[in-house]
GROMACS .gro file of N, CA and C in nm:
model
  459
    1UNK      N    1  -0.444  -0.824   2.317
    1UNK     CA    2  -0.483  -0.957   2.277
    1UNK      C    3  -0.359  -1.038   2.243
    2UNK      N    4  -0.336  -1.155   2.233
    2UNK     CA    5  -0.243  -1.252   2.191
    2UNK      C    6  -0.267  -1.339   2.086
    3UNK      N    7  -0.231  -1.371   2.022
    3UNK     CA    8  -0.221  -1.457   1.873
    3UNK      C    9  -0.292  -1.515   1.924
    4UNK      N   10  -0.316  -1.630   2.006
    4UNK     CA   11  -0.403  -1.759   1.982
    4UNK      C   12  -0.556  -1.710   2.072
    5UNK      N   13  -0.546  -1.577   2.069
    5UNK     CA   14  -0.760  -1.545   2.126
    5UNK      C   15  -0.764  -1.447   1.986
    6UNK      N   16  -0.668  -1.456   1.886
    6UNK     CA   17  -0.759  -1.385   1.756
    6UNK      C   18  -0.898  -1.423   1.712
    7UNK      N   19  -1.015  -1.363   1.695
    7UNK     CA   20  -1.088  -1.381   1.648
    7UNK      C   21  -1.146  -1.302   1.566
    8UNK      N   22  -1.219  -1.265   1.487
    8UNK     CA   23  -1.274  -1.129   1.403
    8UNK      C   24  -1.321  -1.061   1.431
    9UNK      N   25  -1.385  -1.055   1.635
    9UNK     CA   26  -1.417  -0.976   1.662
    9UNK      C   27  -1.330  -0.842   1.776
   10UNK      N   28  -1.213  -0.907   1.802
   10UNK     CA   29  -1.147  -0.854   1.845
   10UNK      C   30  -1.013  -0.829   1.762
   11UNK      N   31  -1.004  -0.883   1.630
   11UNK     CA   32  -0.888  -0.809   1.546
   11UNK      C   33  -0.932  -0.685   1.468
   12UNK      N   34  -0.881  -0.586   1.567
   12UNK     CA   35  -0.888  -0.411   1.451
   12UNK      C   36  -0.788  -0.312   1.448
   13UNK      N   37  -0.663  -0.380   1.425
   13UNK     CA   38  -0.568  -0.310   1.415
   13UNK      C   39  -0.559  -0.262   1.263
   14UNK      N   40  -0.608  -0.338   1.181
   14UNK     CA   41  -0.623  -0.329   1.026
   14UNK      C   42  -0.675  -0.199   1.003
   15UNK      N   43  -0.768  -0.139   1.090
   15UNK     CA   44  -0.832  -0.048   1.067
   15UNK      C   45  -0.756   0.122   1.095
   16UNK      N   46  -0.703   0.102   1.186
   16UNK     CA   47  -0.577   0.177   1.214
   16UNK      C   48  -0.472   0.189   1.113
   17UNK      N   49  -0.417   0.116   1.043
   17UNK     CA   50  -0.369   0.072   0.985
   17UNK      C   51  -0.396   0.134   0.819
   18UNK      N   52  -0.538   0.066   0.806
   18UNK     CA   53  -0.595   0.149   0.678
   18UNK      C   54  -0.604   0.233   0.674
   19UNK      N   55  -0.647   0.341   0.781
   19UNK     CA   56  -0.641   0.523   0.737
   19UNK      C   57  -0.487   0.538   0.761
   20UNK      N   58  -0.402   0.484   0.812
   20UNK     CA   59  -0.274   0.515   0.795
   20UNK      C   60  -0.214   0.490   0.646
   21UNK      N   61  -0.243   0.374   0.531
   21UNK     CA   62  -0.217   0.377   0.442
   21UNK      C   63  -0.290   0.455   0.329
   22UNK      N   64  -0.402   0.489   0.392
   22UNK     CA   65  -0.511   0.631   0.303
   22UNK      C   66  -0.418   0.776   0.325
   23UNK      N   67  -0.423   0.750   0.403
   23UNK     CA   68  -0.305   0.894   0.437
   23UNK      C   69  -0.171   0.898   0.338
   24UNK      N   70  -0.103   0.802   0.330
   24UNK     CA   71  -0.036   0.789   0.267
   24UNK      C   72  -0.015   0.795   0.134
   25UNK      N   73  -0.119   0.721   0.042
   25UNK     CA   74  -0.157   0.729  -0.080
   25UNK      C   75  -0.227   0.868  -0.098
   26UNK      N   76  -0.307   0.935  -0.044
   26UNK     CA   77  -0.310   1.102  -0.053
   26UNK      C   78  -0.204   1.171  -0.052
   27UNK      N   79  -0.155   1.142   0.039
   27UNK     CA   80  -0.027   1.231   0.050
   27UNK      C   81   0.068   1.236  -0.099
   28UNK      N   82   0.093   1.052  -0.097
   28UNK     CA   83   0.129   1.058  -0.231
   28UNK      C   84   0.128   1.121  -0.334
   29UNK      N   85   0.009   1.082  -0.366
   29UNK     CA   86  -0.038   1.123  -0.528
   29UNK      C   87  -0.080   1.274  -0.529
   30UNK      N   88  -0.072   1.359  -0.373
   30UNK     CA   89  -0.087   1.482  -0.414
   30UNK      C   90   0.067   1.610  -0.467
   31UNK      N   91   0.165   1.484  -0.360
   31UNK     CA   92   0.297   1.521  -0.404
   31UNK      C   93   0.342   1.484  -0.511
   32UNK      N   94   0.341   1.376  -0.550
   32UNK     CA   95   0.384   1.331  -0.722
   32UNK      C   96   0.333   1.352  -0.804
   33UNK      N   97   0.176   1.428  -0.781
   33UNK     CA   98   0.110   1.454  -0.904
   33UNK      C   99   0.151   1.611  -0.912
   34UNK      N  100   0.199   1.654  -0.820
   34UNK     CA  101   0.249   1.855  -0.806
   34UNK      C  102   0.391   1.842  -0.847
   35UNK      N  103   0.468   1.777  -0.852
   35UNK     CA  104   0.548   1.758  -0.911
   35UNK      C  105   0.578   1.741  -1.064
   36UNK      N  106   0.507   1.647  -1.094
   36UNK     CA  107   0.470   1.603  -1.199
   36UNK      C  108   0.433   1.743  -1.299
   37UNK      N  109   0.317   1.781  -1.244
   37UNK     CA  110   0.268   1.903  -1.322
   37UNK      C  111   0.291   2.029  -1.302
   38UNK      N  112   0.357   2.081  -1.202
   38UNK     CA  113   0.391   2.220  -1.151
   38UNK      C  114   0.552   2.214  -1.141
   39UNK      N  115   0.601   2.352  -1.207
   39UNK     CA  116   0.732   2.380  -1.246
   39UNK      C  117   0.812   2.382  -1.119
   40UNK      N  118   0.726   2.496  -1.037
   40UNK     CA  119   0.804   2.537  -0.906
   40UNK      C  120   0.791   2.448  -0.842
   41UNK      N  121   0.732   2.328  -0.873
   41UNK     CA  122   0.704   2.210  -0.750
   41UNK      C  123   0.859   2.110  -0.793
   42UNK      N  124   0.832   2.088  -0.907
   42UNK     CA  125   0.975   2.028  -0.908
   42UNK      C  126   1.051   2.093  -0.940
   43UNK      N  127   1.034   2.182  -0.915
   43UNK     CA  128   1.242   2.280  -0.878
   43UNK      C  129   1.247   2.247  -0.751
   44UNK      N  130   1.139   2.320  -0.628
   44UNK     CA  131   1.182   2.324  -0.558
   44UNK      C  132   1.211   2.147  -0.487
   45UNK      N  133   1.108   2.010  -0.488
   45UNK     CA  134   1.173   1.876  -0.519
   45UNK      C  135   1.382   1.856  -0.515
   46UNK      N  136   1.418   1.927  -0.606
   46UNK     CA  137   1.553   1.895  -0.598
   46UNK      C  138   1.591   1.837  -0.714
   47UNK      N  139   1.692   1.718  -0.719
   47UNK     CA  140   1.709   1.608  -0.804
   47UNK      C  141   1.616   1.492  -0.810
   48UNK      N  142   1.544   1.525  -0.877
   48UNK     CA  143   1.402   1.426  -0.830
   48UNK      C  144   1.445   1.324  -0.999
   49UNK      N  145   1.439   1.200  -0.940
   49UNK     CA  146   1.426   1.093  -0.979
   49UNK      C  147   1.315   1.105  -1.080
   50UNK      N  148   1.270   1.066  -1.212
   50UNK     CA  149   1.143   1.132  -1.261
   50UNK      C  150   1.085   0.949  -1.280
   51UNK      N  151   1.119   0.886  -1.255
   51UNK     CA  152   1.057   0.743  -1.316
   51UNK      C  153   1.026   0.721  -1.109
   52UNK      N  154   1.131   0.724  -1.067
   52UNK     CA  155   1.005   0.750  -0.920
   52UNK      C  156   0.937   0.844  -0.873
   53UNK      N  157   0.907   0.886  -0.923
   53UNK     CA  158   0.843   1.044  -0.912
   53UNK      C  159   0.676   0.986  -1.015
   54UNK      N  160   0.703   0.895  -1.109
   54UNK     CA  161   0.601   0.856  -1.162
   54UNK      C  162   0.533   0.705  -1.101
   55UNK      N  163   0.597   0.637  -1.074
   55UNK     CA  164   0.608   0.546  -0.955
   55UNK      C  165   0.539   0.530  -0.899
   56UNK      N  166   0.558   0.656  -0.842
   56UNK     CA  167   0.465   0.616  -0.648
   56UNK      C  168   0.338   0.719  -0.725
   57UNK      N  169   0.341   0.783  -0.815
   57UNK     CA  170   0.134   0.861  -0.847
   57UNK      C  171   0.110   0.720  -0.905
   58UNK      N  172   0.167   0.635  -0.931
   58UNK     CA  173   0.074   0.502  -1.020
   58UNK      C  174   0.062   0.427  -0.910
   59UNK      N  175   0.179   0.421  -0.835
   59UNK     CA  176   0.122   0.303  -0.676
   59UNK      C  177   0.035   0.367  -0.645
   60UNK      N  178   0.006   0.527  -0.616
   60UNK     CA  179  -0.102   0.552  -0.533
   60UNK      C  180  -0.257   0.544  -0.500
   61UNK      N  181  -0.259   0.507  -0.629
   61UNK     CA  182  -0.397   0.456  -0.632
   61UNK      C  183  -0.406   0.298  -0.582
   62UNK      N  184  -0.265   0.250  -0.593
   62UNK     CA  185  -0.279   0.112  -0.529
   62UNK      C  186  -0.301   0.124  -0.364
   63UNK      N  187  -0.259   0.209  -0.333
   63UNK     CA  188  -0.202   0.231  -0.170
   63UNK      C  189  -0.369   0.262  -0.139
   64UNK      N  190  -0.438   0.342  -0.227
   64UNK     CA  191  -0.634   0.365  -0.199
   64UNK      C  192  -0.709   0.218  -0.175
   65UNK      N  193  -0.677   0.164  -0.277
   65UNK     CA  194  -0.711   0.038  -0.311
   65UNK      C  195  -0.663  -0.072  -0.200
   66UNK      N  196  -0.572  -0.084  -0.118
   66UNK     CA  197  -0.504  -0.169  -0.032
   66UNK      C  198  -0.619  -0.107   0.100
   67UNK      N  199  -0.592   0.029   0.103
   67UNK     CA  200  -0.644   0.072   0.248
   67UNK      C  201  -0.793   0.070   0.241
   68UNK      N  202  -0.879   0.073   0.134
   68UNK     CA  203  -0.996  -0.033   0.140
   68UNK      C  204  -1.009  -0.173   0.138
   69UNK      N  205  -0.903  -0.204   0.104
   69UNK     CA  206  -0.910  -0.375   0.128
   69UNK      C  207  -0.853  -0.377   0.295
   70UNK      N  208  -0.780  -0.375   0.379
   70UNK     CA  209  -0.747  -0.296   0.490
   70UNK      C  210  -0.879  -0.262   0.601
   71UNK      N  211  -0.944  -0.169   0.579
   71UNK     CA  212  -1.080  -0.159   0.596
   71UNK      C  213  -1.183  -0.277   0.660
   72UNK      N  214  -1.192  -0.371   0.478
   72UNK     CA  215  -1.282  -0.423   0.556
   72UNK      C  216  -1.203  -0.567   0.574
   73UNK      N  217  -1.110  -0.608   0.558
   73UNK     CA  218  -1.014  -0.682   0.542
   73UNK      C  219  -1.072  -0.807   0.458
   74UNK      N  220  -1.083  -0.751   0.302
   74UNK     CA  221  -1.048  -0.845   0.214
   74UNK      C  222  -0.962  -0.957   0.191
   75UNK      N  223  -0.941  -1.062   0.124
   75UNK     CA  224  -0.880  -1.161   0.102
   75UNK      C  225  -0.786  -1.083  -0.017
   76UNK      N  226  -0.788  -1.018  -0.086
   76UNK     CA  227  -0.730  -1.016  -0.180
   76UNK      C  228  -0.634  -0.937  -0.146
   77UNK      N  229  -0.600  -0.831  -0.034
   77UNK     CA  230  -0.531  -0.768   0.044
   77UNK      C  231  -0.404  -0.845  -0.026
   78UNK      N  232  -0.386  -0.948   0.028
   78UNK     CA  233  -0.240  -1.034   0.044
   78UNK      C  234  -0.197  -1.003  -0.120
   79UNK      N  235  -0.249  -1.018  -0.222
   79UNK     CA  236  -0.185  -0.971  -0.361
   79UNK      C  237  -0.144  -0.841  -0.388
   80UNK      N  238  -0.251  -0.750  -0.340
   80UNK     CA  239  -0.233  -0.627  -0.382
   80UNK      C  240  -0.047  -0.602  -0.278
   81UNK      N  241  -0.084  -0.647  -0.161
   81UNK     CA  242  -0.005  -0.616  -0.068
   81UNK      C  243   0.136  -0.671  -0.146
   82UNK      N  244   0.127  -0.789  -0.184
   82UNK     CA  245   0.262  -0.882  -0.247
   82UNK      C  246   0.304  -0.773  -0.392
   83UNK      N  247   0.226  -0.756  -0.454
   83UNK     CA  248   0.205  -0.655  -0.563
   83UNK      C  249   0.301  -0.521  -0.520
   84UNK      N  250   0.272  -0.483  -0.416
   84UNK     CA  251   0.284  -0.342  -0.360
   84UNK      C  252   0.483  -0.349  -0.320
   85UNK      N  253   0.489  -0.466  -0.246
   85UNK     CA  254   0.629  -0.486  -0.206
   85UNK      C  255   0.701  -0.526  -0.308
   86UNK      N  256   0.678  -0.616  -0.382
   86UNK     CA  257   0.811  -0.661  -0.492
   86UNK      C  258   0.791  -0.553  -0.578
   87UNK      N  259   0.679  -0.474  -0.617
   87UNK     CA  260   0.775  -0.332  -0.733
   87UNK      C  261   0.851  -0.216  -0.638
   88UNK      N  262   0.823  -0.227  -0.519
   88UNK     CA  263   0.883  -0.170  -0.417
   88UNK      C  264   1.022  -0.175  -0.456
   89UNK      N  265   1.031  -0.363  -0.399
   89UNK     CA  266   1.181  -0.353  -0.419
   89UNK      C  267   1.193  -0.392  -0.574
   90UNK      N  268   1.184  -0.380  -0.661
   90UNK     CA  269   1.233  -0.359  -0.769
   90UNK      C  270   1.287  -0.206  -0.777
   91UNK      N  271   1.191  -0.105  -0.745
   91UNK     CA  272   1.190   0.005  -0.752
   91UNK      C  273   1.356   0.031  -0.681
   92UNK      N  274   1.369  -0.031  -0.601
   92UNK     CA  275   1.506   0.003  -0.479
   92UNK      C  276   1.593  -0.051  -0.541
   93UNK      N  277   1.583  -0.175  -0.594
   93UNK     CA  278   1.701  -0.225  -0.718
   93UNK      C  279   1.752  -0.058  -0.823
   94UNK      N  280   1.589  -0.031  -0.890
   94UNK     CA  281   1.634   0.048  -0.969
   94UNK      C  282   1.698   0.188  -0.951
   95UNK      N  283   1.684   0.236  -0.812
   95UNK     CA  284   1.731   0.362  -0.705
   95UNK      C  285   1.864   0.346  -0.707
   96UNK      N  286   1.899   0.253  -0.689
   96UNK     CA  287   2.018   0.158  -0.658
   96UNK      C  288   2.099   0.176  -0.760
   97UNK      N  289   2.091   0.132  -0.853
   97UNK     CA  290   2.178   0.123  -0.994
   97UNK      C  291   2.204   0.271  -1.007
   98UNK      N  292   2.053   0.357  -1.029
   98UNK     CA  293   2.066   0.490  -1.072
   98UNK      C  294   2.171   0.567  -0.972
   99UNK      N  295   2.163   0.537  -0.889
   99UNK     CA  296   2.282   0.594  -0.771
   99UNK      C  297   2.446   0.565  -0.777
  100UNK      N  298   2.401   0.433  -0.826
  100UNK     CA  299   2.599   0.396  -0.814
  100UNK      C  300   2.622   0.410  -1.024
  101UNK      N  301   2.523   0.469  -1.108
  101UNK     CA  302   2.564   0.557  -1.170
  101UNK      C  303   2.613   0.660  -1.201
  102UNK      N  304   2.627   0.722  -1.094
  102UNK     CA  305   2.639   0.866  -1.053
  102UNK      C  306   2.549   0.934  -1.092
  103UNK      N  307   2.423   0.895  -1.122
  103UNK     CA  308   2.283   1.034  -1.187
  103UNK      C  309   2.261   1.068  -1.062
  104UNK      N  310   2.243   1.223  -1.060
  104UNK     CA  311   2.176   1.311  -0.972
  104UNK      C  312   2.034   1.240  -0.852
  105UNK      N  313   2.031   1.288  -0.734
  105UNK     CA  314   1.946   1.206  -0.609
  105UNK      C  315   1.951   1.289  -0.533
  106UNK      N  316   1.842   1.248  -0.439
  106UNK     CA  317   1.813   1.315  -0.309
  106UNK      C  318   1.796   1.223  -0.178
  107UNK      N  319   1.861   1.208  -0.127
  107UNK     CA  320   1.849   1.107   0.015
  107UNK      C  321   1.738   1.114   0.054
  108UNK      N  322   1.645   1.180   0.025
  108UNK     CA  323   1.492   1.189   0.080
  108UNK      C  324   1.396   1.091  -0.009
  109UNK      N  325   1.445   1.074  -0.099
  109UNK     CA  326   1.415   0.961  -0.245
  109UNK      C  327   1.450   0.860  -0.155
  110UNK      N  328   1.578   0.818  -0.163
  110UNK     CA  329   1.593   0.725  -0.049
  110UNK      C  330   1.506   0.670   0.063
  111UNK      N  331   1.556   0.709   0.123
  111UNK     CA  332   1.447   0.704   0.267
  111UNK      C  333   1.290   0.704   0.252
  112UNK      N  334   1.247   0.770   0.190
  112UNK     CA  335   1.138   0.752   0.165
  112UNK      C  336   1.089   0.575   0.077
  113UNK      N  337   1.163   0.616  -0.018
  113UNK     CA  338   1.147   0.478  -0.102
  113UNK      C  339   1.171   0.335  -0.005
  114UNK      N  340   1.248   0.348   0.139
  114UNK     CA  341   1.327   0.266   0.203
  114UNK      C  342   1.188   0.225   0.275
  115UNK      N  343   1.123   0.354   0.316
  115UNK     CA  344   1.057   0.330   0.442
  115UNK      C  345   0.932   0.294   0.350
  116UNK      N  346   0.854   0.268   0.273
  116UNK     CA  347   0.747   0.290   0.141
  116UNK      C  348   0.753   0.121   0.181
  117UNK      N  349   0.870   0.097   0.149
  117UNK     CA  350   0.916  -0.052   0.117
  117UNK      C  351   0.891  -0.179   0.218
  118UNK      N  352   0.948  -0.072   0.360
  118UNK     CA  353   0.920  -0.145   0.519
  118UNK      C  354   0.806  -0.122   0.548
  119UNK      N  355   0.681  -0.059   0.490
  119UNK     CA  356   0.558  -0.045   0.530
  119UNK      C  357   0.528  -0.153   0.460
  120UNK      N  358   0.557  -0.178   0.324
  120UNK     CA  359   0.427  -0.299   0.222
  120UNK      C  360   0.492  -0.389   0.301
  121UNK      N  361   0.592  -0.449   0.343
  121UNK     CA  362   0.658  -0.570   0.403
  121UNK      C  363   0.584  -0.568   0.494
  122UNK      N  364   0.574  -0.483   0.562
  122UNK     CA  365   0.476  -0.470   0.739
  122UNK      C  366   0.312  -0.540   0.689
  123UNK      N  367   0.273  -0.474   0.615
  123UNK     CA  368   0.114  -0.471   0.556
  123UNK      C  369   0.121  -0.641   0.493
  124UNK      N  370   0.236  -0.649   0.436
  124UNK     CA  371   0.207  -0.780   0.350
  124UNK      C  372   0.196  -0.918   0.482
  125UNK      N  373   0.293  -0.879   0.591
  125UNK     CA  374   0.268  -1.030   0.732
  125UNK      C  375   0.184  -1.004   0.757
  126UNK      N  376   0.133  -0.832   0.803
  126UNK     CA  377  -0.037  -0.840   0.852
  126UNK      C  378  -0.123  -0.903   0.794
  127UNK      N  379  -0.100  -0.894   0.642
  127UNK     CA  380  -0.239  -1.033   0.586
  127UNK      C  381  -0.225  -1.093   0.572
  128UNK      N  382  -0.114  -1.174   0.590
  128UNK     CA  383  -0.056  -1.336   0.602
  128UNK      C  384  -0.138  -1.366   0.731
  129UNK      N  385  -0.109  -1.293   0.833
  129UNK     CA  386  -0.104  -1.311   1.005
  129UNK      C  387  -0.275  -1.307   0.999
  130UNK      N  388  -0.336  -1.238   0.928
  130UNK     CA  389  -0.458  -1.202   0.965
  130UNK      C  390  -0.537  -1.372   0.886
  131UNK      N  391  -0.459  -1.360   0.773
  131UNK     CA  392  -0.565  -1.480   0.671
  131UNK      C  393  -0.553  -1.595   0.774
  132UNK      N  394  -0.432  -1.645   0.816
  132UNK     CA  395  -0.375  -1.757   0.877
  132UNK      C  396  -0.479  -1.763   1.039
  133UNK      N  397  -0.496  -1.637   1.083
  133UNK     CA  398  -0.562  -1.670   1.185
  133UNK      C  399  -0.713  -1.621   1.218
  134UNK      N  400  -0.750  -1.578   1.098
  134UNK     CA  401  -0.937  -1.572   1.100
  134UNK      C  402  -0.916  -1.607   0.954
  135UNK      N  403  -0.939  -1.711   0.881
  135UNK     CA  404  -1.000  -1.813   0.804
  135UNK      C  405  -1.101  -1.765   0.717
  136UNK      N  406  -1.189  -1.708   0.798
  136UNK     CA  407  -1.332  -1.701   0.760
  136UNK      C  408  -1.404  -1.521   0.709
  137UNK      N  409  -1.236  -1.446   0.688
  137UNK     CA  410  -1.236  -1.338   0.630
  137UNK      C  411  -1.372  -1.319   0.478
  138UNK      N  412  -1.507  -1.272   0.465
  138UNK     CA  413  -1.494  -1.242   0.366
  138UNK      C  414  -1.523  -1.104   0.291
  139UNK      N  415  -1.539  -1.107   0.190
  139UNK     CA  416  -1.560  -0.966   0.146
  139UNK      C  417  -1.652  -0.868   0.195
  140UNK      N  418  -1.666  -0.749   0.135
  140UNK     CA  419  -1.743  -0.639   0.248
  140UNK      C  420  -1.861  -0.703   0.148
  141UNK      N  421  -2.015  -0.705   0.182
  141UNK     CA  422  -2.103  -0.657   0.136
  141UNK      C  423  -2.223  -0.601   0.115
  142UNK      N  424  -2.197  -0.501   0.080
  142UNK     CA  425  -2.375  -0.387   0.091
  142UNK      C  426  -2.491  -0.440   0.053
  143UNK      N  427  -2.510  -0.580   0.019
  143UNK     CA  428  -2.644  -0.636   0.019
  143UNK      C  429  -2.681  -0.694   0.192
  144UNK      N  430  -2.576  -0.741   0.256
  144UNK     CA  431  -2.619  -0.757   0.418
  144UNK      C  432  -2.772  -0.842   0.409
  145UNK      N  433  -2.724  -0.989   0.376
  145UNK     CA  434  -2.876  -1.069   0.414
  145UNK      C  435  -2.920  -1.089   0.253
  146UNK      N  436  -2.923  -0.986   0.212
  146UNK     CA  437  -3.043  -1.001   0.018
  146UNK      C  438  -2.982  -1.089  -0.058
  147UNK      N  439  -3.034  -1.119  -0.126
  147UNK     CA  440  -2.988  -1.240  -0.233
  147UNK      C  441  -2.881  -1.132  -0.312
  148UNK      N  442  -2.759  -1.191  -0.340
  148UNK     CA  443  -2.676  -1.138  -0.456
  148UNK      C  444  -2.626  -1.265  -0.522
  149UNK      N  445  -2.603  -1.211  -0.620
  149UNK     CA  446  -2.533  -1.314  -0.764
  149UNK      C  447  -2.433  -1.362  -0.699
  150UNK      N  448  -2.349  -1.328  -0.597
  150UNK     CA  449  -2.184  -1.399  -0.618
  150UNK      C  450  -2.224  -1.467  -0.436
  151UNK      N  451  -2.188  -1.599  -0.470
  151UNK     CA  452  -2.155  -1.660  -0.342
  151UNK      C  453  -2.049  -1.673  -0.239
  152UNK      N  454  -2.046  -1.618  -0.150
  152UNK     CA  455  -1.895  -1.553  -0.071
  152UNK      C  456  -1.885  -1.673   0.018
  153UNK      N  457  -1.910  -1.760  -0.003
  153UNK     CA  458  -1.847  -1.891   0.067
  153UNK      C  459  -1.700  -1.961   0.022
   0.00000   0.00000   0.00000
């Protein structure tokens, strides 16, 4: 398809997209939370960063939360998403400092944190790109037709 035949029925890359960031946030929070709580998990970890190491188990529930907004492609995507990238790079500011401190690291901290960073940037134009060109995005909802309290207009 090409930018100007977007319509809502032929944009579903989001969806691809969302189990790719579900994957991710599992993955996450099953590694930072084994870390976190298991000895041999962070020995074997390395020089593990412990404030990113706590980090990404607190993003990860954001990264759940994004890839259901993702899904059904919420409006609110674009915050969580904006949300997701600037503590990103804050986070890389703070990698940053801790490094040209000389405290202990693992280039895999790195890279990971690098690439974490080029995904929310990726995710954050997709819902720019997506709001900007279907308009008429709205929320998921399981009433379908029934009267509900909140008006999604």
């Amino acid at each position: 398809f090409t930018i100007s035949s977007m319509k809502i029925e032929n944009y579903k890359p989001t969806k691809g997209l969302a189990l790719f960031v579900l994957l991710i946030g599992i993955l996450t929070l099953k590694t930072g939370s084994a870390v976190l709580i298991d000895e041999s998990s962070r020995q074997a970890a390395g020089n593990i960063v412990l404030e990113i190491v706590w980090f990404n188990v607190l993003t990860s529930f954001l990264y759940l939360l994004a890839a259901w907004g993702l899904w059904f492609g919420w409006p609110w995507l674009r915050k969580v998403s904006l949300l997701l990238f600037a503590v990103h790079l804050v986070m890389m500011v703070f990698l940053l400092a801790h490094i040209f401190r000389g405290d202990p690291y693992e280039v895999r901290t790195v890279l990971i944190l690098s690439f974490r960073t080029f995904i929310w940037g990726g995710i954050l134009w997709v819902s720019r790109v997506k709001a900007k060109f279907i308009p008429n995005i709205k929320p998921f909802c399981p009433f379908k037709g029934k009267k509900h309290p909140i008006n999604y207009k």
